[in-house]
Tab-separated table of C-alpha atoms in Angstrom:
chain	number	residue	atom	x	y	z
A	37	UNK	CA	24.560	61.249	3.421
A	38	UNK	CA	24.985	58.038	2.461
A	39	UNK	CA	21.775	56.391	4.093
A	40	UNK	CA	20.065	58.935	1.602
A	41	UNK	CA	21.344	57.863	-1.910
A	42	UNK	CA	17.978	57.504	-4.349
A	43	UNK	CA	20.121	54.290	-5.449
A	44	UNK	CA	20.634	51.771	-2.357
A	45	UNK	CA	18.289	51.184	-0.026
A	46	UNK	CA	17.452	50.994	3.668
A	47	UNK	CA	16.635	47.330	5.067
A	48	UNK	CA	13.277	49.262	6.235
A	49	UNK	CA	12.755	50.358	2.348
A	50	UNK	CA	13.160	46.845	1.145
A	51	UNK	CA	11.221	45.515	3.357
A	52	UNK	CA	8.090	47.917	2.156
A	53	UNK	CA	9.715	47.041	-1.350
A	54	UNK	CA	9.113	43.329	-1.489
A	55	UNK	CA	6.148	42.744	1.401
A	56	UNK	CA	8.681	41.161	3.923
A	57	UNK	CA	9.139	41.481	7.127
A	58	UNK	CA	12.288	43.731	8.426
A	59	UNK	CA	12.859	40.888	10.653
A	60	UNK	CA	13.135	38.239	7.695
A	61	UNK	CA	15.615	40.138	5.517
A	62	UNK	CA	17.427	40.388	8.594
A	63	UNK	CA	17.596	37.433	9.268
A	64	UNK	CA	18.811	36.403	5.686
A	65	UNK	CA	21.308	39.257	5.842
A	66	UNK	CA	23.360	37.584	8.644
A	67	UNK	CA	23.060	34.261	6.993
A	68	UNK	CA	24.647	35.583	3.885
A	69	UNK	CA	21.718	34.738	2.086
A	70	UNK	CA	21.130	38.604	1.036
A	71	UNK	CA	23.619	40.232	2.096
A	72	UNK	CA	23.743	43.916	2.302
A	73	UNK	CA	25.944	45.721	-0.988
A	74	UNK	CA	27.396	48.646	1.400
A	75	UNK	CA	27.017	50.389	4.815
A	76	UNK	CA	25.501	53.621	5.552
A	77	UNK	CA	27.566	55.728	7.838
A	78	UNK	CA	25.736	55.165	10.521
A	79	UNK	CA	26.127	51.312	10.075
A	80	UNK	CA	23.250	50.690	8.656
A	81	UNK	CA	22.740	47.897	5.651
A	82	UNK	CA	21.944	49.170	2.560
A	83	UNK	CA	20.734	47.337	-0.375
A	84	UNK	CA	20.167	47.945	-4.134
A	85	UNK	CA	18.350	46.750	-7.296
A	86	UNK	CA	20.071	43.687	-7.283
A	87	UNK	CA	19.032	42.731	-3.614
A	88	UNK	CA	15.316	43.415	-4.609
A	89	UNK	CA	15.961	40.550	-7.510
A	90	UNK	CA	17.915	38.325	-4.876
A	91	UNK	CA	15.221	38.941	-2.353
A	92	UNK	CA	12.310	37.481	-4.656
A	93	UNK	CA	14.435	34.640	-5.820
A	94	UNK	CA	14.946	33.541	-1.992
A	95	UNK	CA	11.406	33.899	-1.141
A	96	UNK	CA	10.380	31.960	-3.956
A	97	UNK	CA	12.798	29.279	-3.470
A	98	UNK	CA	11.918	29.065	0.748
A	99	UNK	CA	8.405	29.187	-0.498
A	100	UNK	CA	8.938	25.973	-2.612
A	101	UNK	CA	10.166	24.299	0.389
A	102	UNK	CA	14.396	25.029	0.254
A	103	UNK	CA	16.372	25.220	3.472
A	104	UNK	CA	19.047	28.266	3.191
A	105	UNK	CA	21.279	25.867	2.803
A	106	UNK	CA	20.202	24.979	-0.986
A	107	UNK	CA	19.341	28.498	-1.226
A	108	UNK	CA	22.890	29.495	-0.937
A	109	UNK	CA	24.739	26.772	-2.963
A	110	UNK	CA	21.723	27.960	-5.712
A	111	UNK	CA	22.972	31.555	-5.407
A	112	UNK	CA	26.409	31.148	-5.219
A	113	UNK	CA	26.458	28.969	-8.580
A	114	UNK	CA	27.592	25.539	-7.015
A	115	UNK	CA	24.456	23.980	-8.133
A	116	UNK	CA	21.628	24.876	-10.388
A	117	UNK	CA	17.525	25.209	-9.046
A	118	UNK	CA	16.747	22.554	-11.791
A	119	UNK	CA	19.357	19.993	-9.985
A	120	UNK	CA	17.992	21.048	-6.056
A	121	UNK	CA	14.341	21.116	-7.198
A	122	UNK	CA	15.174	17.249	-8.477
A	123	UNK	CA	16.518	16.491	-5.267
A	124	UNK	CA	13.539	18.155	-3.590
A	125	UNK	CA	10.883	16.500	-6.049
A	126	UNK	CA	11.863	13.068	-4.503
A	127	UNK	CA	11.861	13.997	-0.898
A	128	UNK	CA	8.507	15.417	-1.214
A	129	UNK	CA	7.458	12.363	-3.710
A	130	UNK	CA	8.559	9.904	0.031
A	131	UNK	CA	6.753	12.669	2.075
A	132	UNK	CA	3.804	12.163	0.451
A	133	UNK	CA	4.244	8.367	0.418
A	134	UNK	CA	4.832	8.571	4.412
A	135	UNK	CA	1.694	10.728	4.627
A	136	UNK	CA	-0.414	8.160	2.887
A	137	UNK	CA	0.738	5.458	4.744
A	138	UNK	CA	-0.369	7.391	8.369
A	139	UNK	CA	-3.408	8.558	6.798
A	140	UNK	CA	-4.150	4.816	5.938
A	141	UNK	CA	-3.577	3.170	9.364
A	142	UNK	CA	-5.224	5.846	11.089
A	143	UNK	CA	-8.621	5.154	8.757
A	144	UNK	CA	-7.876	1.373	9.424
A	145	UNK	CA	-7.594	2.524	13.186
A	146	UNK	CA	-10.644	4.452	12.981
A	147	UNK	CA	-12.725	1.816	11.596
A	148	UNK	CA	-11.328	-1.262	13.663
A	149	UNK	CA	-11.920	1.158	16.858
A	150	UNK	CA	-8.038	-0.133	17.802
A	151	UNK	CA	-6.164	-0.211	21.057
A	152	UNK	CA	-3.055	1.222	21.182
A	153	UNK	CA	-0.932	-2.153	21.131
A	154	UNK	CA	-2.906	-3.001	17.470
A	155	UNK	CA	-2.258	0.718	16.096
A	156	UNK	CA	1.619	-0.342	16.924
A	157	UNK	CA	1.650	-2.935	15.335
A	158	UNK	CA	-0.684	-1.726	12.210
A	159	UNK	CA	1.995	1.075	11.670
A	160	UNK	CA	5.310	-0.994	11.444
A	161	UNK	CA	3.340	-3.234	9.190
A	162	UNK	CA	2.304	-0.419	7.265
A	163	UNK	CA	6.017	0.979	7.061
A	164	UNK	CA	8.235	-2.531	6.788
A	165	UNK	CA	10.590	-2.016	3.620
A	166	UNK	CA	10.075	-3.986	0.541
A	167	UNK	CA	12.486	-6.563	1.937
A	168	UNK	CA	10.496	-6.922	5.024
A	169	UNK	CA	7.314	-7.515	3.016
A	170	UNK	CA	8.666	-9.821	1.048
A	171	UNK	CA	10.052	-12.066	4.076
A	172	UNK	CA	6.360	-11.956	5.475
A	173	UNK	CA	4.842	-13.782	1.776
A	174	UNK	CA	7.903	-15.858	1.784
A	175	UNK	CA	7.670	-17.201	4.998
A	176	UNK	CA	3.696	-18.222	4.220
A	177	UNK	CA	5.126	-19.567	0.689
A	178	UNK	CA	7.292	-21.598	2.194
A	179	UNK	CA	4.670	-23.069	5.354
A	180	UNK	CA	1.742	-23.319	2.584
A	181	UNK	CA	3.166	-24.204	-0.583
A	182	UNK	CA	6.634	-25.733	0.618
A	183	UNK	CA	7.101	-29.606	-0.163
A	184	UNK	CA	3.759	-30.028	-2.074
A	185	UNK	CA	4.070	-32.941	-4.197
A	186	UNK	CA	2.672	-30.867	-7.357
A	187	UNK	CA	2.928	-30.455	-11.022
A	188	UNK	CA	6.874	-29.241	-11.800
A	189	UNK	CA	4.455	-26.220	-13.968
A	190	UNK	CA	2.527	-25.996	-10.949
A	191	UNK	CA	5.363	-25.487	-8.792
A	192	UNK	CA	7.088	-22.807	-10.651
A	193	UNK	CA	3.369	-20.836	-10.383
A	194	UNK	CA	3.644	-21.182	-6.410
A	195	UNK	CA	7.573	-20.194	-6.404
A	196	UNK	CA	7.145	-17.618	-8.676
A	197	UNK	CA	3.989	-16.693	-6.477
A	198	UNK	CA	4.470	-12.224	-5.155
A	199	UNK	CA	2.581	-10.189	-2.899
A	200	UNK	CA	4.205	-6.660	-3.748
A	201	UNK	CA	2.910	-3.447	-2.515
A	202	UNK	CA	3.501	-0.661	-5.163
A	203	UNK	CA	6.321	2.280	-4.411
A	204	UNK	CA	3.248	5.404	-4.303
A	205	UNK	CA	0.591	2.612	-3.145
A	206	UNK	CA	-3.527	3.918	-2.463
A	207	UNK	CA	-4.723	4.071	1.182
A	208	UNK	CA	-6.978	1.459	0.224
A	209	UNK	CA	-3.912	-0.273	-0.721
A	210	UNK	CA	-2.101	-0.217	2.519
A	211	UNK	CA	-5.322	-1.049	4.936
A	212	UNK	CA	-5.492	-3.864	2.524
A	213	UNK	CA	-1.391	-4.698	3.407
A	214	UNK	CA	-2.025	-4.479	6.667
A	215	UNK	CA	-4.782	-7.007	6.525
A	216	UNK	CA	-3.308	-8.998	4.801
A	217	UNK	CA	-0.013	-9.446	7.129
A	218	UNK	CA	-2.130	-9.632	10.084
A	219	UNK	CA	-3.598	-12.590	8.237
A	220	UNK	CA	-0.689	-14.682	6.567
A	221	UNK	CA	1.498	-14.134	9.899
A	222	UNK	CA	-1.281	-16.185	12.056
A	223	UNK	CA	-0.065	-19.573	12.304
A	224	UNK	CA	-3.561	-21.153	12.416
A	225	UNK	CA	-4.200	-19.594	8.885
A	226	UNK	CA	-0.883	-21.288	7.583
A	227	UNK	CA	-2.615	-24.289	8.669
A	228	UNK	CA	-5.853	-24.093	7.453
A	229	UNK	CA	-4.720	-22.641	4.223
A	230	UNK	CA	-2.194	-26.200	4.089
A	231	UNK	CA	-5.045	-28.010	4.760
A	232	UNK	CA	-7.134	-26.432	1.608
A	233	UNK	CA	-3.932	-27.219	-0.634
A	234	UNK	CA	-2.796	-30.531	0.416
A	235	UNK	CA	-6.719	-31.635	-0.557
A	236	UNK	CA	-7.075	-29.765	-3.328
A	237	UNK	CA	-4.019	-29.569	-5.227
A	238	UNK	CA	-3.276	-32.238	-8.383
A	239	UNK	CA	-0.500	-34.152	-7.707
A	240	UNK	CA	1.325	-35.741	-10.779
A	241	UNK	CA	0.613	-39.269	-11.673
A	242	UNK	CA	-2.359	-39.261	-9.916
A	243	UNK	CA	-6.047	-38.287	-10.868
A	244	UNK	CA	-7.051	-34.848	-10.245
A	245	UNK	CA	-8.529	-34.678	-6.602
A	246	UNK	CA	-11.854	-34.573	-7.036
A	247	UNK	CA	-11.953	-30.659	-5.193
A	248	UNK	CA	-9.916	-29.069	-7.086
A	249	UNK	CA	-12.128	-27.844	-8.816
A	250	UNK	CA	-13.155	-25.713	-6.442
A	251	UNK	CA	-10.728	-23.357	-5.984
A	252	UNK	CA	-9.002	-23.222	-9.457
A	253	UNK	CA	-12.621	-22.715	-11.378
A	254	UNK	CA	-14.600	-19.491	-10.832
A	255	UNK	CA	-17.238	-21.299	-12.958
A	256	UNK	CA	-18.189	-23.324	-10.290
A	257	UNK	CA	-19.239	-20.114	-7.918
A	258	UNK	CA	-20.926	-19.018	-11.142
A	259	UNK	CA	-23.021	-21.217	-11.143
A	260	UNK	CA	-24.044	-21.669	-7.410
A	261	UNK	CA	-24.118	-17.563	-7.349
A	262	UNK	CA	-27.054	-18.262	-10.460
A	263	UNK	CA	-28.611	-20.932	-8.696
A	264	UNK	CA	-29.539	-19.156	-5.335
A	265	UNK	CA	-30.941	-15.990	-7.669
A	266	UNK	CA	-32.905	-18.644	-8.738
A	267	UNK	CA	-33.684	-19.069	-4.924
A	268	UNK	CA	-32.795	-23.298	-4.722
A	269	UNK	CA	-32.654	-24.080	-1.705
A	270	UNK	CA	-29.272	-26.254	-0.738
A	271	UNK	CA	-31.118	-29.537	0.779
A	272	UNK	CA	-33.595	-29.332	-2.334
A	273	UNK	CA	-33.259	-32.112	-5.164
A	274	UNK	CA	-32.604	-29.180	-7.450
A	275	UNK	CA	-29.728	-29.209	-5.447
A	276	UNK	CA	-28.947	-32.484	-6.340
A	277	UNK	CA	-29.331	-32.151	-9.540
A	278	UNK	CA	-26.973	-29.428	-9.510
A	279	UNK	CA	-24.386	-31.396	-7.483
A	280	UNK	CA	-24.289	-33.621	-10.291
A	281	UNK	CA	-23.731	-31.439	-13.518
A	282	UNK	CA	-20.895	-29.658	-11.339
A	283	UNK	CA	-18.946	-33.046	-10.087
A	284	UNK	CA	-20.219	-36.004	-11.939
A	285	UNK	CA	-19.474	-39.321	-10.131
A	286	UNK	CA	-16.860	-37.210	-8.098
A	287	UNK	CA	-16.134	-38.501	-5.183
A	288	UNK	CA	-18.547	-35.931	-2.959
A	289	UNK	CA	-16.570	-36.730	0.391
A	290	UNK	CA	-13.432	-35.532	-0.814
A	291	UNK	CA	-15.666	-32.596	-2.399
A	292	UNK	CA	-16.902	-31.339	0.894
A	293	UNK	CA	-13.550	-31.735	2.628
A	294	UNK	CA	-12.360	-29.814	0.641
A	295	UNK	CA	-14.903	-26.342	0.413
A	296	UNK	CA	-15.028	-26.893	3.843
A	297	UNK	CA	-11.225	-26.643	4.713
A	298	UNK	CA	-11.790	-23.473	2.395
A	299	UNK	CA	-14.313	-22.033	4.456
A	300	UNK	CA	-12.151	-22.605	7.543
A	301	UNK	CA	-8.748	-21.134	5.634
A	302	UNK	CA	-10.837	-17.706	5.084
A	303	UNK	CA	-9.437	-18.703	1.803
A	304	UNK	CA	-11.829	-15.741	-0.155
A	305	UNK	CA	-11.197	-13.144	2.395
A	306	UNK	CA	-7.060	-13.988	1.468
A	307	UNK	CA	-7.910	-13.686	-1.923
A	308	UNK	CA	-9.700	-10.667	-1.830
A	309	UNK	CA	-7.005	-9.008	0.126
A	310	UNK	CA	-4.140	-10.446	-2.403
A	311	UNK	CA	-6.202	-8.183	-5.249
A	312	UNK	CA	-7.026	-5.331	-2.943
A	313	UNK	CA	-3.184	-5.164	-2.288
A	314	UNK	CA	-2.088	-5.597	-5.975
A	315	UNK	CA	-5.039	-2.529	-7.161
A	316	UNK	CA	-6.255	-5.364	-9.396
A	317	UNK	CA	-10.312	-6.300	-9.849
A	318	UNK	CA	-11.316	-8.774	-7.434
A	319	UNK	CA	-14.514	-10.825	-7.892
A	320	UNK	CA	-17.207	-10.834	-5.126
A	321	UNK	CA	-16.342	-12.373	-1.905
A	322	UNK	CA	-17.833	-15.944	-2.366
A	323	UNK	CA	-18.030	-17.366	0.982
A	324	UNK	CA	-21.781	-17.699	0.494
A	325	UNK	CA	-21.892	-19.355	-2.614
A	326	UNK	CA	-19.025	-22.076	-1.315
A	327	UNK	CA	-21.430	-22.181	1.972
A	328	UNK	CA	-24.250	-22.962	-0.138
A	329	UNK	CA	-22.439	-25.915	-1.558
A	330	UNK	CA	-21.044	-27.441	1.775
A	331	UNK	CA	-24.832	-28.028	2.685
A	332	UNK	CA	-26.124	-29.113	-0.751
A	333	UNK	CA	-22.920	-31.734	-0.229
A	334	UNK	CA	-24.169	-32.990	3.446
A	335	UNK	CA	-27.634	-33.219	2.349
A	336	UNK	CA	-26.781	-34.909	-0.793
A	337	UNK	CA	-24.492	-37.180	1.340
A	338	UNK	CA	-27.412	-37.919	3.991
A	339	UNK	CA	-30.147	-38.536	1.580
């Protein structure tokens, strides 16, 4: 009979043959995906050598994540498994993107103890395009920095000014992102953060203002960060003494007006958050230092 040739096989015998399920190769039988090479008499498939070689190549090829579809146009010859396993490369590359992006708002969700309304809204932030991103940071460019009467070299910086989440970005990245848009979107931020800028920014033909120093010199929190080690206290004449290597004959009002509109912005926790989003070293939050100095200024100013 023909069922009984020692050189085809029964769909039963190639199933004990290659460890699949009858049900399986069935399956890919009527698909066309291993088709059977004859017919017993009975009507049964039979398979041969060949099929055992085809069968291994499909399982290895559903196993890496094919649909039968690609299978098929891979066994047929109208496309090669180096040219589908490029195509499937990048869909898993934007999987795995999508999966680090949930796994990061649901940590941020986790630790903020969200409702339901802020998970929302933490997940489209989490997923807005590039474009989308980039209308967010130009919007607060434009609110903060827009129509400063600055430095033409100064202005260029603040144009040419990005916020840009990476393509494969960390979890740590995105929870940073999402921060970070919750934060530049709030209208009383734009303000506060104007506020900071407008009194601390130089603004040509006139002297610089006498807090900018502030916020464009890290030597300044440097040095307050050394002198509380040192454990000075703020209303001490140490203090003062301090006050007056940093600023001179400053003007100490404008100096306070300005670390204080600081303070207010949040403008550390914004700068931490810029870093944190571009997986660049951020120094130290330095709220308390800038603290420090507000009441070494009001105690200078009331002595």
């Amino acid at each position: 009979m023909e069922d009984e040739r020692s050189d085809v096989l029964t769909i039963g015998q190639l199933a004990r043959r290659t460890g699949l399920p009858v049900r399986t190769l069935r399956f890919w039988s009527d698909e066309a995906v291993v088709p059977p090479v004859a017919r017993s008499a009975s009507g049964y498939r039979l398979y041969d050598a060949e099929s055992v070689a085809r069968v291994e190549l499909v399982r290895t090829l559903r196993e890496l994540g094919l649909g039968l579809d690609d299978v098929c146009r891979v066994l047929s010859g109208r496309t090669t498994v180096a040219e589908v396993a490029d195509a499937h490369v990048a869909a898993l590359d934007a999987q795995i993107r999508s999966l680090k992006v949930s796994r990061a708002v649901l940590s941020t969700v986790s630790k903020r103890g969200s409702t339901a309304e802020e998970t929302a809204l933490m997940n489209r932030l989490a997923r807005l395009s590039a474009a989308e991103r980039k209308q967010i940071i130009d919007e607060f460019k434009e609110e903060v920095f827009g129509g400063l009467d600055v430095d033409p070299r100064l202005r260029d910086r603040m144009r040419g000014f990005s916020i840009e989440l990476p393509d494969d970005p960390t979890p740590e990245q995105v929870d940073a992102w999402i921060e970070l848009a919750e934060l530049v979107r709030d209208p009383g931020f734009r303000a506060r953060m104007r506020t900071m800028l407008e009194l601390s920014t130089p603004v040509p033909g006139r002297s610089r203002p006498a807090g900018a120093s502030i916020w464009w010199a890290r030597q300044v929190v440097q040095t307050v960060s050394e002198v509380r080690e040192r454990g000075i206290a703020p209303e001490g004449p140490a203090a003062a003494e301090v006050l007056s290597e940093l600023f001179g004959d400053a003007d100490r009002a404008a100096v306070l007006l300005c670390v204080e509109a600081g303070i207010e912005a949040g403008a550390e926790r914004y700068r931490g958050l810029v870093a944190r989003v571009r997986g660049q070293y951020s120094p130290p939050d330095a709220t308390e230092e800038l603290e420090w100095l507000a009441r070494a200024l009001r105690a200078a100013d009331q002595a």
